[in-house]
């Protein structure tokens, strides 16, 4: 790997300094921490906080803005922040409407965020959480606890962000989160592994003509290595697997997210989006909303993920469509 | 190279179908062509058109929107569209305010766009152009004609887009373009070459520990191969070289663009942005505006470019800061 940045440096500090200098009109970074806040926090709506390890940019700092997050708490590469910093973030952004934590389902993330939530509650603060577990590479039923939170988390930011702006209170937002998260399903595929600064060895290696279905966002291995396939064939695999996740539900109206993992060009993502749209058309699954881009990356992985959201309630779509100045949302 | 998409397919069609399906609320793609238009073209302002080869996404389709472009005309990978399609785009978007073409300085691009301009003028249409040549890897003075149009083109889209919305007429916009373009300077560096579908052989190869200064956005070779350096050292090289471009001018107030070439993670771009900001601070060059992201890519190149804009007029900054719904602008 080419050492462009040094793992021995303070990557998190440099990263957040760089981002907050560019987007200083919207963002306040609390120097020396992983906490980035919205410049002006509305006292009249529930505060939304997310976060996790770095290396997934623009997640989550890129989702701070109007009708999305109020705050993101970031750790160093692929490592969540400490509960102490999350508690500090809760306190620094607190208002009388309470705070909702949006957590990706990883053991370490849960530990940090839930510890901070408990400590905040002990201080009398009104804090709740939702856990995003949209990754479908682990079989439903057996190891559900291990289903990870991946790109679908961005849909949760957008829907809950819109609902918070619309004045929904903390219990309603929590229920909305718990209602829509099971309707979000994601599968990823990689053509290369991630090579983040200072993190060797890689968890898997692929031959020049191989690809890997079901990989995670931290370079975790997937469920099947295959010979490299075309965009069209990959779309068939992912759409079929995702459809099966909805059991007896009918996919009446969907939102789709084609997410680049950091090293794939937008041209290829767009071609893949076209393949997905054509497949869904053939299958009579209407697409009401779609987005393409790097939303939740796995450092520089050459690969992508596809997320389906079964839009059960029309208001979810309204929230998705609300404008935002968050720089990561396109 | 892993063949995720097939060069034998209709890449341009698939690409534009994918993008326009996702952003259908803003964009109208004329099927079978490389022409993408803004949904609603304001009859009361000058029409702005840009374009060129594909493989640079989000450029230029991603800059169609409020206060930016009205139309983009795209060719296939790294090949500009035909003059016929550009003429069609001029005619399909024409209003009584006239049309300005924003062209990147490549021989083939000039040929297509200027031929179309001439044909449109012969039909009595009011069309003008500006040529962006911000790339500084070619020495000033000697081969200036060969200076290419690269990431700084996005600043031109934003400034002229804002000015067009503010009601400036075609001669004023053309003069503004010719005034600000020489104030925009860009240099790129690559850690890998681009490997676009169907385009072999690559124009250069780098060893595992090498980097290349001054590369182009179509995989063109640069001016010097060196052993891989840190973000900080690369920032020093690029900032120094860019500063020298301004002759006796003082850089009083600058805008900077840290642009990913398609295969580099946003985390690394952000760390690099921090290094650039720190350097400029030491040199007492104030930064009034900055952006980080993939703005004008070179397919999947692992690398970046740095653009400086010397803000001579306060109104340029106002135009940069105007809001837009163009999906490529962050």
XYZ file of C-alpha atoms in Angstrom:
660
model
C 0.000 0.000 0.000
C 1.174 3.514 -0.799
C 1.605 5.465 2.409
C 0.020 8.758 1.481
C -1.118 9.374 5.020
C 0.633 8.101 8.082
C -1.169 5.942 10.601
C 1.228 7.163 13.249
C -0.099 10.690 12.818
C -3.337 11.869 14.317
C -5.510 10.831 11.399
C -8.775 11.622 13.127
C -7.631 15.118 14.019
C -6.316 15.808 10.511
C -9.438 14.407 8.869
C -11.860 16.422 11.000
C -9.722 19.562 10.721
C -9.758 19.235 6.924
C -13.497 18.647 6.676
C -14.483 21.305 9.185
C -12.256 23.895 7.504
C -14.051 23.313 4.201
C -17.557 23.239 5.639
C -17.003 25.755 8.442
C -20.216 27.568 7.603
C -22.269 24.543 8.614
C -20.031 22.583 10.993
C -18.408 23.125 14.374
C -15.668 20.690 15.287
C -14.745 20.473 18.965
C -10.974 20.343 18.573
C -9.141 17.473 20.203
C -12.271 15.303 20.045
C -14.188 13.356 17.414
C -17.278 15.533 17.918
C -18.633 17.596 15.026
C -21.830 19.593 15.572
C -24.226 21.490 13.393
C -23.448 25.201 13.650
C -26.931 26.053 14.868
C -28.798 23.402 16.813
C -32.549 23.974 16.785
C -33.836 24.020 20.390
C -37.308 22.950 19.243
C -36.612 19.532 17.771
C -35.120 16.248 18.954
C -31.319 16.138 18.579
C -30.019 13.352 16.302
C -26.518 11.973 16.887
C -24.708 9.243 14.981
C -21.090 8.228 14.520
C -18.656 5.350 14.566
C -15.227 4.696 13.183
C -13.617 6.892 10.521
C -12.825 5.547 7.057
C -16.468 5.593 5.925
C -16.548 9.203 4.729
C -18.724 11.088 3.980
C -20.439 9.124 6.819
C -21.240 10.444 9.304
C -19.954 14.025 9.365
C -21.308 14.543 5.844
C -24.857 14.011 7.097
C -24.847 16.857 9.593
C -27.190 19.515 8.271
C -30.714 20.707 7.771
C -33.224 17.835 8.061
C -30.519 15.302 8.886
C -28.080 14.877 11.818
C -27.215 17.462 14.469
C -23.961 15.838 15.494
C -21.525 13.049 14.589
C -18.995 11.477 16.957
C -16.117 9.862 15.084
C -13.372 7.520 16.226
C -10.143 6.744 14.436
C -10.069 4.468 11.361
C -12.588 1.630 11.776
C -12.739 2.137 15.585
C -15.757 3.774 17.259
C -15.307 6.754 19.583
C -15.191 6.321 23.351
C -18.361 6.447 25.443
C -16.835 9.469 27.162
C -16.828 11.471 23.929
C -20.319 10.330 23.032
C -21.532 11.463 26.458
C -19.809 14.797 25.897
C -21.561 15.113 22.515
C -24.936 14.378 24.102
C -24.328 17.037 26.752
C -22.952 19.666 24.364
C -25.932 19.399 22.005
C -28.653 18.780 24.559
C -32.003 20.546 24.480
C -35.310 19.880 26.193
C -36.609 17.734 23.319
C -34.218 14.883 24.073
C -31.606 13.058 21.989
C -31.781 10.053 19.678
C -28.639 7.998 18.971
C -28.472 6.207 15.600
C -26.057 3.291 16.040
C -24.658 0.856 13.473
C -24.920 -2.730 14.717
C -21.318 -3.565 15.617
C -20.362 -4.873 19.030
C -17.874 -2.092 19.787
C -20.211 0.631 18.532
C -23.044 -0.668 20.698
C -20.796 -0.773 23.723
C -19.648 2.852 23.340
C -23.011 4.345 22.432
C -25.155 2.383 24.922
C -22.746 3.100 27.782
C -22.909 6.809 26.972
C -26.716 6.646 26.746
C -26.944 5.000 30.155
C -24.610 7.541 31.737
C -26.602 10.394 30.206
C -29.850 8.925 31.506
C -28.303 8.642 34.971
C -27.655 12.363 34.740
C -31.339 12.878 34.056
C -31.059 13.438 30.309
C -33.714 12.136 27.955
C -31.843 9.873 25.512
C -32.983 6.959 23.350
C -31.440 4.944 20.513
C -32.120 2.924 17.399
C -29.804 0.220 16.015
C -29.356 -0.146 12.255
C -28.742 -3.723 11.028
C -29.435 -3.590 7.308
C -26.622 -5.883 6.148
C -27.992 -9.146 4.738
C -24.824 -11.121 4.225
C -25.573 -12.997 7.427
C -28.489 -15.399 7.173
C -31.738 -14.201 8.720
C -32.921 -16.073 11.788
C -29.728 -17.717 12.872
C -27.228 -14.952 13.546
C -29.437 -11.914 13.321
C -27.523 -10.238 16.128
C -24.496 -10.132 13.885
C -26.248 -8.265 11.056
C -24.195 -5.163 10.634
C -25.205 -1.581 10.097
C -23.994 -0.465 6.686
C -25.079 1.919 3.896
C -28.777 1.756 4.789
C -27.843 3.828 7.851
C -27.869 6.842 5.552
C -31.563 6.281 4.753
C -32.192 6.180 8.521
C -30.371 9.509 8.934
C -32.522 11.031 6.205
C -35.889 9.659 7.314
C -35.424 10.369 11.021
C -33.834 13.720 10.207
C -36.894 14.739 8.226
C -39.259 13.478 10.908
C -37.351 15.333 13.652
C -37.619 18.565 11.637
C -41.338 17.874 11.217
C -41.617 18.035 15.015
C -41.957 14.355 15.943
C -41.049 13.724 19.585
C -38.465 11.256 20.922
C -40.772 8.239 21.433
C -42.346 8.755 17.997
C -38.933 9.036 16.334
C -37.690 5.918 18.102
C -40.768 4.003 16.981
C -40.370 5.312 13.434
C -36.758 4.154 13.421
C -37.734 0.718 14.663
C -40.469 0.579 12.053
C -38.365 1.508 9.023
C -35.036 -0.196 9.875
C -36.385 -3.738 9.214
C -37.544 -2.466 5.811
C -33.951 -1.561 4.834
C -31.757 -4.295 3.349
C -28.210 -4.010 2.009
C -25.693 -6.293 0.312
C -22.150 -5.427 -0.721
C -19.659 -6.791 -3.223
C -15.942 -6.066 -3.478
C -13.453 -6.319 -6.336
C -10.542 -5.438 -4.059
C -9.979 -5.292 -0.315
C -9.561 -2.048 1.606
C -6.014 -0.917 2.369
C -6.372 1.728 5.079
C -3.287 3.447 6.418
C -1.543 1.384 9.051
C -4.024 -1.477 8.969
C -2.295 -4.566 7.699
C -2.728 -7.384 7.037
C -5.925 -7.277 5.006
C -8.628 -9.714 6.090
C -8.865 -11.203 2.614
C -7.121 -11.103 -0.732
C -8.664 -11.464 -4.151
C -7.069 -12.657 -7.340
C -7.085 -10.348 -10.350
C -10.198 -12.080 -11.756
C -12.140 -12.547 -8.516
C -14.886 -10.743 -6.630
C -16.399 -11.279 -3.186
C -20.101 -11.106 -2.309
C -21.247 -10.039 1.141
C -18.142 -8.216 2.347
C -18.337 -5.769 5.246
C -17.388 -2.101 5.504
C -14.222 -2.792 7.508
C -12.734 -5.259 5.078
C -14.579 -8.209 6.632
C -14.772 -11.313 4.403
C -18.048 -12.034 2.572
C -20.079 -15.139 1.868
C -18.796 -16.215 -1.555
C -15.798 -15.586 -3.792
C -16.563 -15.891 -7.500
C -14.966 -15.177 -10.822
C -15.486 -11.516 -11.759
C -18.901 -10.888 -13.271
C -20.478 -8.065 -15.224
C -22.499 -5.304 -13.623
C -25.677 -6.900 -14.970
C -24.951 -10.296 -13.414
C -24.015 -8.722 -10.104
C -27.245 -6.716 -10.137
C -29.198 -9.972 -10.583
C -27.443 -11.594 -7.622
C -27.929 -8.624 -5.298
C -31.523 -7.817 -6.265
C -32.577 -11.459 -5.918
C -30.936 -11.866 -2.523
C -32.368 -8.586 -1.266
C -35.879 -9.410 -2.489
C -35.809 -12.686 -0.549
C -35.257 -10.703 2.632
C -38.753 -9.303 2.557
C -40.459 -12.634 3.334
C -44.092 -12.449 2.409
C -44.126 -8.694 2.162
C -44.715 -7.221 -1.227
C -42.256 -4.616 -2.399
C -44.894 -2.083 -3.364
C -42.753 0.982 -3.501
C -39.015 1.106 -2.993
C -36.136 3.482 -2.541
C -32.724 2.318 -3.716
C -29.229 3.405 -2.832
C -26.266 2.434 -5.022
C -23.320 3.098 -2.731
C -19.669 3.196 -3.764
C -17.213 1.739 -1.253
C -14.523 4.354 -1.941
C -12.450 3.101 -4.858
C -15.031 2.648 -7.628
C -15.738 5.390 -10.171
C -19.153 7.052 -10.311
C -19.426 6.017 -13.967
C -19.471 2.321 -12.986
C -21.926 2.966 -10.148
C -24.225 4.715 -12.625
C -24.085 1.841 -15.105
C -24.879 -0.528 -12.226
C -27.789 1.711 -11.169
C -29.203 1.385 -14.674
C -28.950 -2.416 -14.485
C -30.735 -2.430 -11.126
C -33.500 -0.126 -12.383
C -34.084 -2.325 -15.423
C -34.294 -5.463 -13.296
C -36.770 -3.895 -10.883
C -38.852 -2.721 -13.823
C -38.999 -6.271 -15.206
C -40.034 -7.501 -11.777
C -42.712 -4.817 -11.461
C -41.144 -3.301 -8.366
C -41.688 0.468 -8.589
C -38.784 2.684 -7.603
C -39.972 5.906 -5.988
C -36.577 7.266 -5.020
C -32.963 6.483 -5.869
C -29.504 7.822 -5.221
C -26.013 6.964 -6.548
C -22.669 7.885 -4.984
C -20.177 7.322 -2.210
C -22.396 7.468 0.873
C -20.879 5.048 3.359
C -17.505 3.843 2.178
C -15.071 1.125 3.249
C -11.955 3.287 2.888
C -10.698 2.709 -0.685
C -12.477 -0.569 -1.466
C -13.180 -1.094 -5.160
C -16.760 -2.278 -4.825
C -20.309 -1.244 -4.065
C -23.396 -2.020 -2.067
C -27.038 -2.005 -3.014
C -29.680 -0.980 -0.485
C -33.423 -1.500 -0.878
C -35.964 0.259 1.295
C -39.544 -0.962 1.240
C -41.485 2.283 1.648
C -44.374 1.213 3.870
C -45.511 4.739 4.689
C -45.780 7.659 2.290
C -44.273 9.971 4.910
C -40.954 8.073 4.672
C -40.721 9.157 1.067
C -41.542 12.738 2.009
C -38.710 12.728 4.536
C -36.296 11.285 1.967
C -37.192 14.083 -0.409
C -36.735 16.938 2.044
C -33.849 19.238 1.062
C -30.632 19.268 3.074
C -27.349 21.139 3.041
C -25.469 18.140 4.480
C -22.462 17.815 2.156
C -22.557 14.013 1.935
C -26.121 13.840 0.625
C -26.481 14.199 -3.142
C -8.361 -4.785 -14.902
C -11.590 -6.286 -13.585
C -14.275 -6.042 -16.236
C -17.228 -4.886 -14.203
C -18.646 -2.992 -17.136
C -18.163 -3.908 -20.726
C -16.643 -1.467 -23.182
C -18.528 -3.229 -25.960
C -21.828 -2.175 -24.411
C -23.283 1.267 -24.755
C -21.548 2.726 -21.761
C -22.684 6.272 -22.413
C -26.312 5.219 -22.683
C -26.149 3.086 -19.547
C -24.357 5.786 -17.592
C -26.784 8.550 -18.518
C -29.809 6.284 -18.029
C -28.568 5.432 -14.531
C -27.880 9.028 -13.538
C -31.043 10.462 -15.023
C -33.201 7.800 -13.364
C -31.806 8.759 -9.968
C -32.029 12.515 -10.501
C -35.154 12.534 -12.660
C -36.663 15.374 -10.663
C -33.925 17.735 -11.852
C -32.638 16.215 -15.080
C -34.003 15.429 -18.531
C -31.899 13.085 -20.628
C -32.571 13.064 -24.369
C -32.417 9.303 -24.932
C -30.040 8.056 -27.576
C -27.857 11.154 -27.203
C -25.308 12.472 -24.717
C -27.495 15.480 -23.940
C -28.786 16.036 -20.410
C -30.804 19.183 -19.674
C -32.093 20.914 -16.601
C -35.770 20.067 -16.131
C -36.821 23.699 -16.240
C -34.685 26.086 -18.255
C -35.191 29.694 -17.191
C -36.074 31.775 -20.275
C -34.706 34.915 -18.617
C -31.055 34.037 -18.200
C -28.175 33.018 -20.462
C -28.028 29.249 -21.041
C -24.800 27.560 -19.864
C -23.645 24.372 -21.591
C -20.570 22.271 -20.872
C -19.539 18.702 -21.568
C -16.780 16.479 -22.882
C -15.854 12.839 -22.546
C -17.378 10.568 -19.906
C -15.260 9.029 -17.157
C -14.977 12.286 -15.201
C -18.197 11.939 -13.203
C -19.817 13.800 -11.533
C -18.548 16.211 -14.260
C -20.425 17.532 -16.075
C -23.943 16.130 -15.612
C -23.575 16.595 -11.862
C -23.310 20.360 -12.311
C -26.668 20.824 -13.984
C -28.892 22.669 -11.543
C -29.877 25.900 -9.928
C -27.124 28.534 -10.284
C -24.904 26.211 -12.334
C -25.235 24.565 -15.761
C -28.387 24.230 -17.852
C -27.106 21.389 -19.979
C -24.216 18.930 -20.376
C -23.299 17.092 -23.577
C -21.326 13.934 -22.907
C -19.356 11.643 -25.190
C -18.221 8.126 -24.444
C -15.289 7.410 -22.123
C -12.590 10.080 -22.591
C -14.003 11.105 -26.014
C -15.937 14.354 -26.475
C -19.409 14.351 -28.048
C -19.905 15.134 -31.741
C -20.479 18.705 -32.905
C -23.856 17.509 -34.168
C -25.018 16.647 -30.656
C -23.636 19.869 -29.249
C -25.532 21.811 -31.901
C -28.672 19.862 -31.007
C -28.126 20.749 -27.326
C -27.743 24.432 -28.194
C -30.973 24.365 -30.186
C -32.973 22.355 -27.646
C -32.099 24.687 -24.779
C -32.062 27.971 -26.673
C -33.713 31.107 -25.390
C -33.434 34.757 -26.364
C -30.645 35.427 -23.859
C -28.081 33.406 -25.813
C -25.845 30.467 -24.909
C -22.376 30.215 -23.409
C -20.257 27.092 -23.978
C -17.723 26.214 -21.270
C -15.028 24.096 -22.952
C -12.069 22.235 -21.459
C -8.883 22.925 -23.403
C -8.337 19.680 -25.323
C -7.909 19.601 -29.079
C -10.835 17.253 -29.733
C -13.126 19.101 -27.343
C -12.342 22.418 -28.994
C -13.000 20.973 -32.413
C -16.446 19.605 -31.475
C -17.630 22.582 -29.448
C -16.300 25.332 -31.733
C -17.719 23.658 -34.847
C -21.124 23.477 -33.167
C -20.845 27.104 -32.067
C -20.072 28.206 -35.618
C -22.963 26.204 -37.066
C -25.329 27.651 -34.475
C -24.158 31.174 -35.275
C -24.742 30.502 -38.976
C -28.316 29.656 -38.013
C -28.588 33.056 -36.372
C -28.219 31.867 -32.774
C -26.365 33.951 -30.231
C -23.600 31.669 -28.930
C -20.237 32.390 -27.309
C -17.627 30.309 -25.487
C -14.903 30.315 -22.866
C -11.987 27.858 -22.763
C -10.735 26.561 -19.421
C -6.998 25.823 -19.262
C -6.208 25.614 -15.551
C -3.750 22.707 -15.695
C -0.219 23.850 -14.811
C 1.769 20.736 -15.546
C 2.829 22.298 -18.841
C 5.279 25.159 -18.452
C 3.808 28.635 -18.791
C 4.862 30.616 -21.841
C 6.202 27.834 -24.015
C 3.333 25.452 -24.616
C 0.466 27.411 -23.173
C -1.866 26.164 -25.874
C -1.472 22.686 -24.498
C -2.614 23.624 -20.983
C -5.548 21.382 -20.343
C -8.875 22.080 -18.735
C -9.160 20.057 -15.549
C -10.800 20.348 -12.096
C -10.803 24.156 -12.101
C -13.562 23.875 -14.713
C -15.937 23.231 -11.821
C -15.136 26.648 -10.323
C -15.939 28.148 -13.740
C -19.293 26.330 -13.772
C -20.072 27.708 -10.323
C -18.970 31.300 -10.888
C -20.556 31.702 -14.315
C -23.642 29.811 -13.139
C -24.101 32.262 -10.296
C -23.494 35.252 -12.553
C -25.981 33.972 -15.148
C -28.628 33.603 -12.426
C -27.805 37.138 -11.290
C -28.864 38.314 -14.762
C -25.500 39.018 -16.431
C -25.787 39.013 -20.218
C -23.757 36.944 -22.679
C -20.906 39.448 -23.322
C -20.566 40.137 -19.598
C -20.497 36.407 -18.786
C -17.909 35.754 -21.490
C -15.738 38.570 -20.149
C -16.163 37.284 -16.597
C -15.079 33.832 -17.721
C -12.031 35.223 -19.492
C -11.237 37.262 -16.397
C -11.442 34.466 -13.836
C -10.042 31.512 -15.832
C -6.431 32.799 -15.734
C -6.811 33.076 -11.955
C -7.518 29.335 -11.669
C -4.546 26.961 -11.445
C -4.542 23.200 -10.971
C -1.956 20.457 -10.513
C -2.591 16.741 -10.179
C -0.712 13.783 -8.749
C -1.416 10.080 -9.221
C -0.522 7.010 -7.178
C -1.963 4.672 -9.823
C -3.011 5.007 -13.440
C -6.622 4.906 -14.591
C -7.968 1.592 -15.891
C -11.167 2.455 -17.724
C -13.230 -0.278 -19.318
C -11.852 -1.284 -22.693
C -9.023 1.231 -22.691
C -5.723 -0.592 -22.670
C -2.826 -0.212 -22.584
C -2.403 2.398 -19.891
C -0.266 5.384 -20.832
C 2.024 4.864 -17.857
C 2.693 2.393 -15.097
C 3.882 3.102 -11.592
C 5.787 0.847 -9.257
C 4.257 0.055 -5.877
C 6.300 2.825 -4.204
C 6.023 5.497 -6.907
C 3.872 8.526 -7.611
C 3.575 10.827 -10.607
C 3.260 14.614 -10.523
C 1.416 16.504 -13.243
C -0.697 13.682 -14.678
C -3.766 14.455 -16.803
C -7.396 13.433 -16.389
C -7.249 10.850 -19.207
C -4.291 8.957 -17.858
C -1.767 11.241 -19.573
C 1.771 11.037 -18.144
C 2.964 13.801 -15.829
C 6.178 15.739 -15.426
C 8.020 13.753 -12.741
C 7.896 10.286 -11.174
C 9.100 10.176 -7.591
C 9.177 7.810 -4.676
C 5.851 7.941 -2.819
C 5.648 10.874 -0.422
C 3.393 11.812 2.461
C 0.349 14.037 2.089
C 2.275 16.862 3.749
C 5.197 16.680 1.307
C 2.853 16.482 -1.677
C 0.970 19.527 -0.398
C 4.268 21.451 -0.280
C 5.100 20.528 -3.884
C 1.675 21.402 -5.240
C 1.178 24.629 -3.273
C 4.639 25.902 -4.216
C 4.192 25.129 -7.902
C 0.727 26.670 -7.970
C 1.877 29.824 -6.161
C 4.578 30.354 -8.782
C 1.883 30.502 -11.447
C 0.600 33.804 -10.202
C 3.686 35.795 -11.333
C 3.816 39.087 -9.501
C 0.223 38.917 -8.372
C -0.380 38.600 -4.704
C -2.681 35.825 -3.607
C -4.868 38.051 -1.446
C -7.846 35.810 -1.120
C -8.150 32.281 -2.462
C -10.616 29.504 -3.007
C -9.243 25.954 -2.994
C -10.564 22.724 -4.411
C -9.134 19.379 -3.302
C -10.378 17.030 -5.996
C -10.272 13.238 -5.870
C -9.504 11.506 -9.170
C -11.921 8.640 -8.545
C -10.036 5.983 -6.601
C -8.899 7.854 -3.487
C -10.944 7.814 -0.267
C -12.475 11.027 1.068
C -10.594 10.463 4.327
C -7.263 10.910 2.550
C -8.508 13.943 0.620
C -9.588 15.505 3.915
C -6.202 14.910 5.536
C -4.587 16.471 2.464
C -6.966 19.442 2.686
C -5.790 19.990 6.257
C -2.141 19.968 5.128
C -2.907 22.491 2.394
C -4.804 24.766 4.776
C -1.925 24.713 7.262
C 0.609 25.563 4.549
C -1.447 28.462 3.251
C -1.856 29.743 6.791
C 1.920 29.719 7.311
C 2.325 31.588 4.028
C -0.327 34.139 5.012
C -2.561 33.296 2.068
C -6.158 33.597 3.292
C -8.600 30.889 2.197
C -12.093 32.293 1.724
C -13.692 29.173 0.317
C -12.788 25.501 0.071
C -14.282 22.241 -1.057
C -13.187 18.563 -0.846
C -14.486 15.662 -2.906
C -14.657 13.901 -6.248
C -15.507 16.788 -8.588
C -13.774 15.991 -11.870
C -12.373 12.503 -11.851
C -10.024 10.514 -14.069
C -12.074 7.316 -13.981
C -10.698 5.269 -11.043
C -7.288 6.947 -10.663
C -5.888 6.802 -7.135
C -4.747 10.402 -6.864
C -5.878 13.970 -6.488
C -5.559 17.475 -7.810
C -5.299 20.798 -6.043
C -6.860 23.907 -7.550
C -6.207 27.476 -6.415
C -8.398 30.375 -7.427
C -7.154 33.890 -6.801
C -10.366 35.735 -5.950
C -9.821 39.116 -7.596
C -13.418 40.242 -7.266
C -15.663 39.815 -4.255
C -18.551 38.872 -6.537
C -16.709 35.683 -7.572
C -16.900 34.548 -3.962
C -20.585 35.415 -3.799
C -21.240 33.271 -6.857
C -19.254 30.377 -5.372
C -21.373 30.562 -2.247
C -24.748 30.562 -3.988
C -26.793 27.435 -3.207
C -27.345 24.795 -5.868
C -29.209 21.508 -6.190
C -26.672 20.149 -8.714
C -25.840 16.700 -7.329
C -22.093 16.914 -7.999
C -21.565 20.056 -5.953
C -21.005 19.479 -2.220
